[in-house]
mmCIF file of C-alpha atoms in Angstrom:
data_model
loop_
_atom_site.group_PDB
_atom_site.id
_atom_site.type_symbol
_atom_site.label_atom_id
_atom_site.label_comp_id
_atom_site.label_asym_id
_atom_site.label_seq_id
_atom_site.Cartn_x
_atom_site.Cartn_y
_atom_site.Cartn_z
ATOM 1 C CA UNK A 1 81.513 90.335 67.740
ATOM 2 C CA UNK A 2 84.379 92.658 68.568
ATOM 3 C CA UNK A 3 83.255 95.174 65.899
ATOM 4 C CA UNK A 4 80.329 96.324 68.005
ATOM 5 C CA UNK A 5 82.505 96.295 71.123
ATOM 6 C CA UNK A 6 85.100 98.441 69.366
ATOM 7 C CA UNK A 7 82.455 100.917 68.180
ATOM 8 C CA UNK A 8 80.954 101.115 71.664
ATOM 9 C CA UNK A 9 84.423 101.569 73.187
ATOM 10 C CA UNK A 10 85.094 104.476 70.806
ATOM 11 C CA UNK A 11 81.768 106.083 71.680
ATOM 12 C CA UNK A 12 82.323 105.625 75.410
ATOM 13 C CA UNK A 13 85.788 107.141 75.131
ATOM 14 C CA UNK A 14 84.390 110.131 73.240
ATOM 15 C CA UNK A 15 81.742 110.648 75.919
ATOM 16 C CA UNK A 16 84.474 111.317 78.487
ATOM 17 C CA UNK A 17 84.692 114.826 77.019
ATOM 18 C CA UNK A 18 80.956 115.319 76.518
ATOM 19 C CA UNK A 19 78.685 117.590 78.500
ATOM 20 C CA UNK A 20 76.979 115.591 81.264
ATOM 21 C CA UNK A 21 73.756 117.465 80.416
ATOM 22 C CA UNK A 22 73.797 116.036 76.890
ATOM 23 C CA UNK A 23 75.017 112.478 77.439
ATOM 24 C CA UNK A 24 73.910 109.730 79.811
ATOM 25 C CA UNK A 25 77.404 108.208 79.753
ATOM 26 C CA UNK A 26 79.071 111.577 80.379
ATOM 27 C CA UNK A 27 76.722 111.997 83.343
ATOM 28 C CA UNK A 28 77.812 108.598 84.707
ATOM 29 C CA UNK A 29 81.472 109.563 84.311
ATOM 30 C CA UNK A 30 80.829 112.880 86.057
ATOM 31 C CA UNK A 31 79.160 111.133 88.986
ATOM 32 C CA UNK A 32 82.204 108.904 89.385
ATOM 33 C CA UNK A 33 83.108 105.310 89.998
ATOM 34 C CA UNK A 34 80.573 104.644 92.758
ATOM 35 C CA UNK A 35 77.681 105.593 90.478
ATOM 36 C CA UNK A 36 78.986 103.376 87.703
ATOM 37 C CA UNK A 37 79.397 100.472 90.115
ATOM 38 C CA UNK A 38 75.915 101.023 91.522
ATOM 39 C CA UNK A 39 74.482 100.914 88.009
ATOM 40 C CA UNK A 40 76.319 97.645 87.296
ATOM 41 C CA UNK A 41 74.878 96.202 90.497
ATOM 42 C CA UNK A 42 71.360 97.265 89.513
ATOM 43 C CA UNK A 43 71.711 95.842 86.017
ATOM 44 C CA UNK A 44 73.130 92.599 87.391
ATOM 45 C CA UNK A 45 70.124 92.198 89.689
ATOM 46 C CA UNK A 46 67.749 92.933 86.801
ATOM 47 C CA UNK A 47 69.457 90.285 84.666
ATOM 48 C CA UNK A 48 69.082 87.761 87.480
ATOM 49 C CA UNK A 49 65.392 88.581 87.888
ATOM 50 C CA UNK A 50 64.847 88.312 84.137
ATOM 51 C CA UNK A 51 66.525 84.905 84.067
ATOM 52 C CA UNK A 52 64.337 83.716 86.929
ATOM 53 C CA UNK A 53 61.312 84.846 84.926
ATOM 54 C CA UNK A 54 62.363 82.698 81.952
ATOM 55 C CA UNK A 55 61.570 85.412 79.388
ATOM 56 C CA UNK A 56 64.474 85.055 76.969
ATOM 57 C CA UNK A 57 63.931 88.421 75.298
ATOM 58 C CA UNK A 58 63.984 90.119 78.705
ATOM 59 C CA UNK A 59 67.180 88.233 79.620
ATOM 60 C CA UNK A 60 68.836 89.507 76.435
ATOM 61 C CA UNK A 61 67.648 93.059 77.128
ATOM 62 C CA UNK A 62 68.913 93.076 80.705
ATOM 63 C CA UNK A 63 72.228 91.410 79.884
ATOM 64 C CA UNK A 64 72.742 94.025 77.154
ATOM 65 C CA UNK A 65 72.249 96.710 79.823
ATOM 66 C CA UNK A 66 74.691 94.904 82.119
ATOM 67 C CA UNK A 67 77.307 94.567 79.401
ATOM 68 C CA UNK A 68 76.881 98.208 78.410
ATOM 69 C CA UNK A 69 77.420 99.479 81.924
ATOM 70 C CA UNK A 70 80.378 97.130 82.341
ATOM 71 C CA UNK A 71 81.861 98.671 79.191
ATOM 72 C CA UNK A 72 81.375 102.096 80.781
ATOM 73 C CA UNK A 73 83.366 100.833 83.773
ATOM 74 C CA UNK A 74 86.155 99.538 81.539
ATOM 75 C CA UNK A 75 86.398 102.888 79.756
ATOM 76 C CA UNK A 76 86.345 104.791 83.040
ATOM 77 C CA UNK A 77 89.230 102.623 84.229
ATOM 78 C CA UNK A 78 91.227 103.226 81.025
ATOM 79 C CA UNK A 79 90.607 99.705 79.764
ATOM 80 C CA UNK A 80 89.243 98.394 76.462
ATOM 81 C CA UNK A 81 86.964 95.440 75.710
ATOM 82 C CA UNK A 82 89.965 93.797 74.024
ATOM 83 C CA UNK A 83 91.595 93.552 77.460
ATOM 84 C CA UNK A 84 88.742 91.317 78.595
ATOM 85 C CA UNK A 85 88.641 89.379 75.322
ATOM 86 C CA UNK A 86 92.383 88.741 75.600
ATOM 87 C CA UNK A 87 91.926 87.452 79.139
ATOM 88 C CA UNK A 88 89.139 85.138 77.982
ATOM 89 C CA UNK A 89 91.364 83.904 75.163
ATOM 90 C CA UNK A 90 94.139 83.265 77.670
ATOM 91 C CA UNK A 91 91.773 81.151 79.744
ATOM 92 C CA UNK A 92 90.368 79.237 76.790
ATOM 93 C CA UNK A 93 91.030 75.549 77.154
ATOM 94 C CA UNK A 94 92.009 75.867 80.805
ATOM 95 C CA UNK A 95 90.114 73.996 83.441
ATOM 96 C CA UNK A 96 88.126 76.489 85.502
ATOM 97 C CA UNK A 97 89.297 74.725 88.631
ATOM 98 C CA UNK A 98 92.959 74.908 87.568
ATOM 99 C CA UNK A 99 92.632 78.565 86.502
ATOM 100 C CA UNK A 100 91.105 79.539 89.840
ATOM 101 C CA UNK A 101 93.791 77.608 91.758
ATOM 102 C CA UNK A 102 96.491 79.470 89.812
ATOM 103 C CA UNK A 103 94.909 82.831 90.772
ATOM 104 C CA UNK A 104 94.834 81.882 94.455
ATOM 105 C CA UNK A 105 98.588 81.099 94.421
ATOM 106 C CA UNK A 106 99.515 84.448 92.816
#
């Protein structure tokens, strides 16, 4: 799974230097954080609507859009998908209730 994430991360990093007229991702970077966050919000809503519609192929399509735009956010913030995967690995086997309680205390 991380192979595709690594390839996407490399592409997204390369797009930081691309002409916004030639790259959708470069255009998002040029518009700034608020535009990226707005796009994530839109894609999140579309994923929710797709799930409510019970069309599994549409759910996959919309979640792919959501993940993609979230990867754009990570790259814009100087983060890599491995940062998220490492956090998920850290949480593996932890009770969700216990993990959340530990965050509240920090």
